[in-house]
Short mmCIF file of C-alpha atoms in Angstrom, two decimals:
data_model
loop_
_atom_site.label_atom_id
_atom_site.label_comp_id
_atom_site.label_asym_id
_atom_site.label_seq_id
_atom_site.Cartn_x
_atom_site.Cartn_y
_atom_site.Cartn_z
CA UNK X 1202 34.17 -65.91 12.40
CA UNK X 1203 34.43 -63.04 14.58
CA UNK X 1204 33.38 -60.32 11.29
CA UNK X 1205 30.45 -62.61 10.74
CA UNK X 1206 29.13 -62.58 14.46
CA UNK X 1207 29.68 -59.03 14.44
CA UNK X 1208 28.03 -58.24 11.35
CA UNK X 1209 24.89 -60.19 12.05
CA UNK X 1210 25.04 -58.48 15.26
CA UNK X 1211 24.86 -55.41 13.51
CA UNK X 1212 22.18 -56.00 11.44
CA UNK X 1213 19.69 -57.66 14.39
CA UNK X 1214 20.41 -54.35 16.07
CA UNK X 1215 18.14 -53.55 13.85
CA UNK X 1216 15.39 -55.75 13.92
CA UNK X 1217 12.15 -54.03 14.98
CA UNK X 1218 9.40 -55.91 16.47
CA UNK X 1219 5.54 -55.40 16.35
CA UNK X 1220 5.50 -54.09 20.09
CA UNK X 1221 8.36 -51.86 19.30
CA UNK X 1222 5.87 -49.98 16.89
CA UNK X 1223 3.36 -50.19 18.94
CA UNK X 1224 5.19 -48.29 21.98
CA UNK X 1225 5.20 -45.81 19.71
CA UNK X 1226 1.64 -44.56 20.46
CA UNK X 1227 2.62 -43.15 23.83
CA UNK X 1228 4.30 -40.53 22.06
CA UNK X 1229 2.29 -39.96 19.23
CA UNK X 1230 1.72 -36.01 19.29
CA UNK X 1231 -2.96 -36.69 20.06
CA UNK X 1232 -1.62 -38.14 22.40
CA UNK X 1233 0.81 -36.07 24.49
CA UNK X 1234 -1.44 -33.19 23.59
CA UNK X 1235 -3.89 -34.27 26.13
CA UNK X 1236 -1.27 -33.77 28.92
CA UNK X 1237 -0.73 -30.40 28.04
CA UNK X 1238 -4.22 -29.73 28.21
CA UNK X 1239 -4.82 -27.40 31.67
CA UNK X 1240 -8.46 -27.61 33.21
CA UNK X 1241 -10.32 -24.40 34.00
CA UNK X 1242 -11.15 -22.91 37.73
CA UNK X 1243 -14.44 -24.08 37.94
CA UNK X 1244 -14.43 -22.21 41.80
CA UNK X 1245 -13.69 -19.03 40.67
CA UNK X 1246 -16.34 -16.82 39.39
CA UNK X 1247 -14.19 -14.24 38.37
CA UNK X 1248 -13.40 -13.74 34.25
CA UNK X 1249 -10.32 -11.34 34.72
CA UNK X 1250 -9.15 -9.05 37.39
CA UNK X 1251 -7.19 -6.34 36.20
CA UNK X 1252 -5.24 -3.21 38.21
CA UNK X 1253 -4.93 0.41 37.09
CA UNK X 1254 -3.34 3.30 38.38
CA UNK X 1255 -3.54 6.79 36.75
CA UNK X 1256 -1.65 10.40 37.68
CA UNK X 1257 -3.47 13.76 36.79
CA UNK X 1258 -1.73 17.18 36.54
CA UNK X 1259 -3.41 20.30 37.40
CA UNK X 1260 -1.66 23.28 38.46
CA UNK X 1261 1.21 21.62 40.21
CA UNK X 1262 -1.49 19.60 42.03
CA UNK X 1263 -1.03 15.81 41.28
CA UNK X 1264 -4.24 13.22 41.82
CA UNK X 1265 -3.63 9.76 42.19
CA UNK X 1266 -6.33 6.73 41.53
CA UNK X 1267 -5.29 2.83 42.42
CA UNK X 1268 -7.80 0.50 41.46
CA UNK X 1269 -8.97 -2.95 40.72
CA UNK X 1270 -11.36 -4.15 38.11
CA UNK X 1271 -13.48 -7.17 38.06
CA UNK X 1272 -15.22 -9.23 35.67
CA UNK X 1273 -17.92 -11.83 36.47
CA UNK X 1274 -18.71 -15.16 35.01
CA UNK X 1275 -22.85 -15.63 34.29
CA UNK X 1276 -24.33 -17.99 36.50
CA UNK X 1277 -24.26 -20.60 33.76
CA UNK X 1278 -20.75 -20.08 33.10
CA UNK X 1279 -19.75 -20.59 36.62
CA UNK X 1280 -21.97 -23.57 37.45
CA UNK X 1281 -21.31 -25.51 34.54
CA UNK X 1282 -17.03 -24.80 34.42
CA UNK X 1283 -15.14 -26.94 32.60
CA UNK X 1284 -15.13 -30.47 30.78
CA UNK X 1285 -16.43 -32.58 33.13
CA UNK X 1286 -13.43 -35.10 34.56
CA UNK X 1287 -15.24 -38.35 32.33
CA UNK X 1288 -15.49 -36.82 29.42
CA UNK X 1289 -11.51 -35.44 29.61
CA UNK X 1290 -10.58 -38.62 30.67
CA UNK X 1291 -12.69 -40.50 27.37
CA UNK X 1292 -11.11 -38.49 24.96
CA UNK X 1293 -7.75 -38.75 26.50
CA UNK X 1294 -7.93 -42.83 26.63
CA UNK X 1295 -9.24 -42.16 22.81
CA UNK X 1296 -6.05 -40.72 21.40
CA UNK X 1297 -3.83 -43.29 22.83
CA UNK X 1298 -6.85 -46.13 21.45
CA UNK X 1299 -6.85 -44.40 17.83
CA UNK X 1300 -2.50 -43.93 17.59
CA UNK X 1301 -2.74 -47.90 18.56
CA UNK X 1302 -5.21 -48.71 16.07
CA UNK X 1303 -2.85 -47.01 13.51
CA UNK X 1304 -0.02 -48.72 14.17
CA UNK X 1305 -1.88 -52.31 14.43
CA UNK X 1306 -4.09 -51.40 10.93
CA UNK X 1307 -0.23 -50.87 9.43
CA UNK X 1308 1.46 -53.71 10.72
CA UNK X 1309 -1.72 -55.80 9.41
CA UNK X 1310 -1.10 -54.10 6.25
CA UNK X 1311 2.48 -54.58 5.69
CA UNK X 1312 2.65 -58.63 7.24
CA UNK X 1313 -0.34 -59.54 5.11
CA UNK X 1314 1.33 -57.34 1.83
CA UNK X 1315 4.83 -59.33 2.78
CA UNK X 1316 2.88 -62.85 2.14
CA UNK X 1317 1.03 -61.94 -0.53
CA UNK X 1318 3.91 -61.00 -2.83
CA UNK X 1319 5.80 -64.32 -1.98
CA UNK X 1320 2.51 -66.09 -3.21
CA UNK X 1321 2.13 -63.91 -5.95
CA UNK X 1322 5.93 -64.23 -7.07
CA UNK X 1323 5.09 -67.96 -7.30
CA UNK X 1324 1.91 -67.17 -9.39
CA UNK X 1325 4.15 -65.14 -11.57
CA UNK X 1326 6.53 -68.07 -12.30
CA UNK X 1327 3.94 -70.35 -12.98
CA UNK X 1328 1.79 -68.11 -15.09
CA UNK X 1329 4.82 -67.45 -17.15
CA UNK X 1330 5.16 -71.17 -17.44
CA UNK X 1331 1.17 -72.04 -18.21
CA UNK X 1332 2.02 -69.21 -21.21
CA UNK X 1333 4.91 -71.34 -22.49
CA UNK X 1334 2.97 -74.33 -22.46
CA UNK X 1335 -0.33 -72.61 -23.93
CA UNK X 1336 1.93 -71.49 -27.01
CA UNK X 1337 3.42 -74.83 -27.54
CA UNK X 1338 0.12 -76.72 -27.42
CA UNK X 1339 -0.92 -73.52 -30.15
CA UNK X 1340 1.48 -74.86 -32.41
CA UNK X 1341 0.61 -78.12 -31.82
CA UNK X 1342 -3.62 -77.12 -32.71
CA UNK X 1343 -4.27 -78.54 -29.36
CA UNK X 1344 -4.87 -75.43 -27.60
CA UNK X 1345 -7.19 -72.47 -29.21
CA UNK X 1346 -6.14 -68.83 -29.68
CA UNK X 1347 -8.84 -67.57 -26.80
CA UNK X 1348 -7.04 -69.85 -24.53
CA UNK X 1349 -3.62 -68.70 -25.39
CA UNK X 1350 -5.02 -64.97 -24.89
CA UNK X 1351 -6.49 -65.94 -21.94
CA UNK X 1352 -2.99 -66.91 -20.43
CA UNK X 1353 -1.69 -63.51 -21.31
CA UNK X 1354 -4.63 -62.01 -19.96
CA UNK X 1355 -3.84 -63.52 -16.29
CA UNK X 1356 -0.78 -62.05 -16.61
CA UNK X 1357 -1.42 -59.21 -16.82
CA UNK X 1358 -4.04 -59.10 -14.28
CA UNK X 1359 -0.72 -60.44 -11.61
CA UNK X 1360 1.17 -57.74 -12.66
CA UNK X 1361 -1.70 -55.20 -11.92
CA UNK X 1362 -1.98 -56.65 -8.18
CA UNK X 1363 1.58 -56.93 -8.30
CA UNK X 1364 1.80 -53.42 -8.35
CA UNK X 1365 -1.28 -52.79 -5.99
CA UNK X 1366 0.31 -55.11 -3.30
CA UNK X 1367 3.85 -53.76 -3.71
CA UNK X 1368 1.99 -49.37 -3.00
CA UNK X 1369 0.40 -51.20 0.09
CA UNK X 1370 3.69 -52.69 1.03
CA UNK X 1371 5.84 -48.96 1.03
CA UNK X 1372 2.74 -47.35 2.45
CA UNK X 1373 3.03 -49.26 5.33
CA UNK X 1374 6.58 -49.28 5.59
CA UNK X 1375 7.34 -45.51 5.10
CA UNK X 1376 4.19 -45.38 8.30
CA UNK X 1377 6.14 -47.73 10.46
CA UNK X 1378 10.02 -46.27 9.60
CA UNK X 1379 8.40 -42.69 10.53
CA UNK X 1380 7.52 -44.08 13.82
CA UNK X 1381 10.69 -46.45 14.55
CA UNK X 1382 13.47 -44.65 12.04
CA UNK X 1383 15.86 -47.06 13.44
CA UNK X 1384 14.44 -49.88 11.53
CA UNK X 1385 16.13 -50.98 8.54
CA UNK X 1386 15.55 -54.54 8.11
CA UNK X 1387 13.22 -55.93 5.18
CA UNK X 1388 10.74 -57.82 7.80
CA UNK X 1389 9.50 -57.60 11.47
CA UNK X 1390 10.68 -60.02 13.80
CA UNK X 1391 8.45 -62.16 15.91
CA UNK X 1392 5.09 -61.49 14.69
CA UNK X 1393 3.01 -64.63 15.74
CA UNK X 1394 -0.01 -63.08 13.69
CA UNK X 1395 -3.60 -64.14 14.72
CA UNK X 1396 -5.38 -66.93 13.12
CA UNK X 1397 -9.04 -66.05 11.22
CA UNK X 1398 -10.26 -68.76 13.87
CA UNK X 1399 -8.51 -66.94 17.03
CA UNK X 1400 -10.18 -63.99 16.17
CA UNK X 1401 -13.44 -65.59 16.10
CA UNK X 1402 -12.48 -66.91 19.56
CA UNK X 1403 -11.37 -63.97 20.75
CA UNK X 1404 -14.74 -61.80 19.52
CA UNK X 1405 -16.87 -64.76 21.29
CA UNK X 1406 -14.90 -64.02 24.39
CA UNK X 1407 -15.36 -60.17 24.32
CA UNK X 1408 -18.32 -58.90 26.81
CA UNK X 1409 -20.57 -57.05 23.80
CA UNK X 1410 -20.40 -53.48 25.65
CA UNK X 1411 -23.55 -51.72 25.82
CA UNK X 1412 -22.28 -48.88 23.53
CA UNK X 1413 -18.89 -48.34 21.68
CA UNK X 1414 -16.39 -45.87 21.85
CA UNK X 1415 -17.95 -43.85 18.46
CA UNK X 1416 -21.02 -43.41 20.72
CA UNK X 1417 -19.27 -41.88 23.87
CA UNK X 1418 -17.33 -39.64 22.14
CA UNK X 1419 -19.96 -38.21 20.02
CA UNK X 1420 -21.82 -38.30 23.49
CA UNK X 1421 -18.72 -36.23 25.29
CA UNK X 1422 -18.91 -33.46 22.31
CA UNK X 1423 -22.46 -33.36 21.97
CA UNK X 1424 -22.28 -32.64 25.90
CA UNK X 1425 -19.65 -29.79 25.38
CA UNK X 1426 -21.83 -28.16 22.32
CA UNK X 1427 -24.53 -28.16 25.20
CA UNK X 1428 -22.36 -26.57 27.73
CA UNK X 1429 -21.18 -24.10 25.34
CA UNK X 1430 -24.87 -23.00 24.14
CA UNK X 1431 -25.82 -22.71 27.77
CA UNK X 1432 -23.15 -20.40 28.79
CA UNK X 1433 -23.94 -18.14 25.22
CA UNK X 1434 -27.00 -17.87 26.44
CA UNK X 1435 -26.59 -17.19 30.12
CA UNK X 1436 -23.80 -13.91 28.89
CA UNK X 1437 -27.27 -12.47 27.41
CA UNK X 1438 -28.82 -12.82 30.26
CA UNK X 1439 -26.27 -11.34 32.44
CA UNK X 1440 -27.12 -8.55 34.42
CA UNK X 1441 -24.00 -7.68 36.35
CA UNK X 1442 -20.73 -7.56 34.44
CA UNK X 1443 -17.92 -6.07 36.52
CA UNK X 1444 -17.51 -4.14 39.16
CA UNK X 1445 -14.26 -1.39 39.59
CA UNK X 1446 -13.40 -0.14 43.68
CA UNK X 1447 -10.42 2.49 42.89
CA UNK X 1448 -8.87 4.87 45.70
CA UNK X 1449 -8.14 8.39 45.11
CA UNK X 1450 -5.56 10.54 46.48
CA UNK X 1451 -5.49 14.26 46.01
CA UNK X 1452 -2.90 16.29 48.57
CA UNK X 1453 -4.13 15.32 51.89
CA UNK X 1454 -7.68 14.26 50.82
CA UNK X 1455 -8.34 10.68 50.40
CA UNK X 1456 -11.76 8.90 48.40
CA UNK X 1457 -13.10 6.06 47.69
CA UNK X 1458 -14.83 5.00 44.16
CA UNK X 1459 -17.34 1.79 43.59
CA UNK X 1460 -18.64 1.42 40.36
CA UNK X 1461 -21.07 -1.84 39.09
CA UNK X 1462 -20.87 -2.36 34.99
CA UNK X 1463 -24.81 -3.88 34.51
CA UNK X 1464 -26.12 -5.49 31.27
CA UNK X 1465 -29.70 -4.20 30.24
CA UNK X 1466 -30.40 -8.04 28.45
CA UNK X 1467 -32.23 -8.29 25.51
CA UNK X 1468 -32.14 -4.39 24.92
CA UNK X 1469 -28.72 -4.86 22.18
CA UNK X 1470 -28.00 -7.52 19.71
CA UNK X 1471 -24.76 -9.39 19.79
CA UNK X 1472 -24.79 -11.01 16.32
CA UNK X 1473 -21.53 -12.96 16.55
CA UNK X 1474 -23.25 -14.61 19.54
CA UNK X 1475 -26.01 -15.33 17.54
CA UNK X 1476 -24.83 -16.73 14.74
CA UNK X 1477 -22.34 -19.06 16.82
CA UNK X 1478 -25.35 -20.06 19.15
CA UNK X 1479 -27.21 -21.08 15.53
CA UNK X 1480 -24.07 -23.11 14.70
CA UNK X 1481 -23.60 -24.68 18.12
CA UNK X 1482 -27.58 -25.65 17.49
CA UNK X 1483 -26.93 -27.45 14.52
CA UNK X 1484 -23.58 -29.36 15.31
CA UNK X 1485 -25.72 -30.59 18.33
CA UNK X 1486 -28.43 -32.20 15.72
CA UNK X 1487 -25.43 -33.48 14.06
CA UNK X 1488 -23.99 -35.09 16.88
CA UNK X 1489 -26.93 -36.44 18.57
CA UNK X 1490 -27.35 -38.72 15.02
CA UNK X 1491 -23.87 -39.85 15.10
CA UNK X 1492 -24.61 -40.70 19.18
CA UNK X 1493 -27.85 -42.60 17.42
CA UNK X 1494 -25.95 -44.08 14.80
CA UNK X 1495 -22.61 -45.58 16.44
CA UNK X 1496 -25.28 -46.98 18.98
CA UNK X 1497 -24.92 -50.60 17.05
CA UNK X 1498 -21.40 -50.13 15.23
CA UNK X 1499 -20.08 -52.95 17.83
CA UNK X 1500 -23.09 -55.82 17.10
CA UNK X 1501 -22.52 -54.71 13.15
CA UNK X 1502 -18.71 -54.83 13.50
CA UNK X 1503 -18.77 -58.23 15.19
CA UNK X 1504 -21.31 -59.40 12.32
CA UNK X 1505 -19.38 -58.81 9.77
CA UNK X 1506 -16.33 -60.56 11.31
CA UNK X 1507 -18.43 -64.03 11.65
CA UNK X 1508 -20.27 -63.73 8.80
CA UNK X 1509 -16.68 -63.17 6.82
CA UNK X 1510 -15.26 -65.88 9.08
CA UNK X 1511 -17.67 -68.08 7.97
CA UNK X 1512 -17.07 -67.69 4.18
CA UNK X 1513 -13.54 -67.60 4.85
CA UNK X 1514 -14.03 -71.29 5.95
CA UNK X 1515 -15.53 -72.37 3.30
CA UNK X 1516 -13.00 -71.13 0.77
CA UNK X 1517 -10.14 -72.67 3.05
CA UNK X 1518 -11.79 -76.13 2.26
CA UNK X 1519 -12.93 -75.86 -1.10
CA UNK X 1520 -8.99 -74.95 -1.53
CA UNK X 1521 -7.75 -78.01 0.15
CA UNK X 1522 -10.37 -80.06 -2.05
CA UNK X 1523 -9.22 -78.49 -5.21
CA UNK X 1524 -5.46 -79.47 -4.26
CA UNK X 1525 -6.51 -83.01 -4.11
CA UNK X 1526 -7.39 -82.86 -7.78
CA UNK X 1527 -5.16 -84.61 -9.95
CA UNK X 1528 -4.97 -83.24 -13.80
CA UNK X 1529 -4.35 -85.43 -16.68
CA UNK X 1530 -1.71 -83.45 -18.44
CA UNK X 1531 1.02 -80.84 -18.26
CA UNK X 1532 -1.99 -77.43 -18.83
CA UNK X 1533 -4.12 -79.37 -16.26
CA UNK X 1534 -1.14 -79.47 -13.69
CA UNK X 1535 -0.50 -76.26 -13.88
CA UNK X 1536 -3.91 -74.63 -14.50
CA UNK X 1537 -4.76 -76.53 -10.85
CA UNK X 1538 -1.52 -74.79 -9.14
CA UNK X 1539 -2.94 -71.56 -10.63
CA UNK X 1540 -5.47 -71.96 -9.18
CA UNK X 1541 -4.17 -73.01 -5.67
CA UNK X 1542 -1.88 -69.87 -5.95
CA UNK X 1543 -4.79 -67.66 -6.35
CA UNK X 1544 -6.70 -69.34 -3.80
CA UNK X 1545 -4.20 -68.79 -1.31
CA UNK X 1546 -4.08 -64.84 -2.43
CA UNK X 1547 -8.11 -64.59 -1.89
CA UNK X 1548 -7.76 -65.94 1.62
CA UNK X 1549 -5.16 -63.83 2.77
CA UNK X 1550 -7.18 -60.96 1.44
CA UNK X 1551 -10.19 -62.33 3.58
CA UNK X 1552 -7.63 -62.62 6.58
CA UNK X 1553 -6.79 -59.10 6.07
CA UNK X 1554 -10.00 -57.92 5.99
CA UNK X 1555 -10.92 -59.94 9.24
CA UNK X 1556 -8.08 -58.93 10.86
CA UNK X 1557 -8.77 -55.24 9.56
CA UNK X 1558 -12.22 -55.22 11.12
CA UNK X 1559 -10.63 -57.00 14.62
CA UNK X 1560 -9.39 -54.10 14.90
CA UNK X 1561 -11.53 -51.92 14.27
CA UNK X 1562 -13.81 -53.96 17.28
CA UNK X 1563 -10.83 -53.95 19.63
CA UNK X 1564 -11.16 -50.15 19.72
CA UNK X 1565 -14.82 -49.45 19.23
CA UNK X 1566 -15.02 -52.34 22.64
CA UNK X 1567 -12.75 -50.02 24.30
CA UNK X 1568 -10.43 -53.05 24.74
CA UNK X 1569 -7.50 -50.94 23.00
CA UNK X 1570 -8.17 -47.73 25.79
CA UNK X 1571 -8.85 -50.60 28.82
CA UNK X 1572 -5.29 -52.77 27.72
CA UNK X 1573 -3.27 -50.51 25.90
CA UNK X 1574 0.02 -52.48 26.77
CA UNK X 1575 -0.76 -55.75 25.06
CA UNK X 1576 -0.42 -56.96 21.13
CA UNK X 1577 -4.05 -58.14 20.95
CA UNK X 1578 -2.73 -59.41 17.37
CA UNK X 1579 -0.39 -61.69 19.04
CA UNK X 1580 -0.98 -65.40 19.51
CA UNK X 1581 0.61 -65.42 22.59
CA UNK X 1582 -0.17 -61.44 24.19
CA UNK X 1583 2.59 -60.26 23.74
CA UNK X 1584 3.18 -56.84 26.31
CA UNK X 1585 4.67 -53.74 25.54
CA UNK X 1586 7.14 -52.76 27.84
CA UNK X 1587 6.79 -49.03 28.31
#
């Protein structure tokens, strides 16, 4: 009695649940690499500061110069500084939003792979069985050859998506053991998995934000590619560079040196600055259409999910009508159950891609960045406890 507690003990150690995996995405490394990320001195208008000191020799008579040098900023430079604070902040609530809607497009993946093989094992079985029957009623000339083939032909098909589902299946498990190694268990524990009709519900209930997260972070860079051009362009126009103040010392005499470094603009040609001012020009046209075209990702995205909600709907109940069918004889039985088995298999690929597509809205509504801590798959909100 004892072993047995302990073992099972053991092996629920184990166990992993959804919100496990999706703690995860605090340390994901997009993440944490936006806390190492230091801000600029906007204040200072200083580029370097740097201190010399040099000894001359001349016939026993040593000279001495201390000095300091100092290179400015362009006005540009200093007055725009760094990232603006919003923009840090939007791609910093980003990383965590996209290393969430990893983990969630994964555990979609693997719960919705898990049921589709147990329907597809049964679809197996009784495929193998409609052959059996097809090749008896053969023999019998009450079944044709085309028929018979036909059978085989189904088969085959199952084993195909057998194969497909089972890829999907270690995909998302070798993603989810890389984040929780730990895990060892065949299936995750607890995972009260959305309904197509909650997610409806749940779009309905979502504000529709004026833009989506695609938009304000093609926004943010095309912002920092404007920055960026501006200060190019304000080095060029530059006119003071740096200025040196040095002491010297020579036996008992003592002087004084002030030097200014000025830029003559326009008068040389800095072709590296060119050409990345040219590329900075175009990545801005670039940007500004993706800023144009994310503008309606959101009403498209929730679109999509309705309009697949709705034909998911009507499959559900032309499936229960079908099951009411009754067949005359043994190939009718079990061409019906065939066809409830693949039925079944069609809606959970329509649940997938609903689900899929949830959550791709969830983070394009900024709902992933905004709640971060809750399972927004789970029936019941389920909260990651950090």
């Amino acid at each position: 009695m004892f072993l047995s507690w302990l073992l099972l003990g053991g092996i629920s150690s184990f166990a992993v649940t959804p919100e496990q995996v999706l703690k995860t995405a605090w340390s994901d490394s997009a993440f944490v690499s936006q806390e190492e990320m230091r801000t600029t001195d906007t204040r200072n208008p200083l580029r370097n500061v740097e201190g010399f000191a040099s000894v001359e020799t001349e016939d026993k008579k040593n000279e001495y110069e201390l000095g300091v040098k100092f290179q400015f900023r362009s006005w540009p430079e200093w007055k725009l500084g760094s990232t603006p604070e919003a923009g840090r902040k939007v791609l910093k609530d980003a990383s965590l939003a996209w290393a969430l809607h990893e983990r969630y497009l994964n555990l979609v993946s693997y719960e919705i792979s898990h049921k589709k093989m147990a329907v597809l094992e049964n679809s197996l079985k009784l495929s193998e069985g409609y052959l059996k029957a097809q090749s008896l009623s053969l023999r019998a000339g009450r079944a044709s050859t085309k028929s018979f083939l036909g059978a085989q032909g189904d088969i085959y098909k199952l084993k195909r998506l057998e194969n497909v589902i089972t890829q999907e299946n270690k995909v998302a498990t070798k993603k989810i053991k890389s984040w929780v190694p730990s895990w060892s268990d065949e299936s995750l524990t607890g995972f009260d998995l959305l309904s197509v009709q909650e997610v409806v519900d749940s779009v309905g209930s979502i504000p529709l934000p004026e833009t989506s997260l695609s938009a304000r972070i093609s926004q943010t860079e095309f912002n920092d590619y404007s920055r960026e051009l501006e200060i190019l362009r304000g080095r060029e126009d530059q006119w003071i560079k740096g200025m040196d103040i040095s002491q010297t010392r020579k036996e008992d005499e003592i002087g004084y040196k002030f030097e200014v470094t000025v830029q003559l603009p326009h008068l040389g040609s800095d072709d590296l600055s060119r050409q990345k001012q040219n590329e900075l020009i175009l990545k801005k046209a670039l940007k500004q259409k993706e800023v144009d075209d994310s503008k309606d990702r959101l009403l498209n995205l929730k679109n999509q999910i309705l309009n697949l909600a709705g034909l998911y709907k009507m499959s559900s109940a032309g499936l229960k009508e079908s099951g009411k069918v009754k067949g005359a004889d043994t190939l009718s039985v079990l061409e019906n159950k065939l066809m409830q088995e693949q039925g079944e298999l069609d809606l959970l690929s329509q649940q997938q891609e609903i689900l899929t597509l949830f959550v791709d809205y969830l983070l394009e509504s900024e709902r992933l960045a905004a709640e971060p801590e809750k399972n927004h798959l789970s029936k019941s909100l389920k909260v990651v406890k950090l």
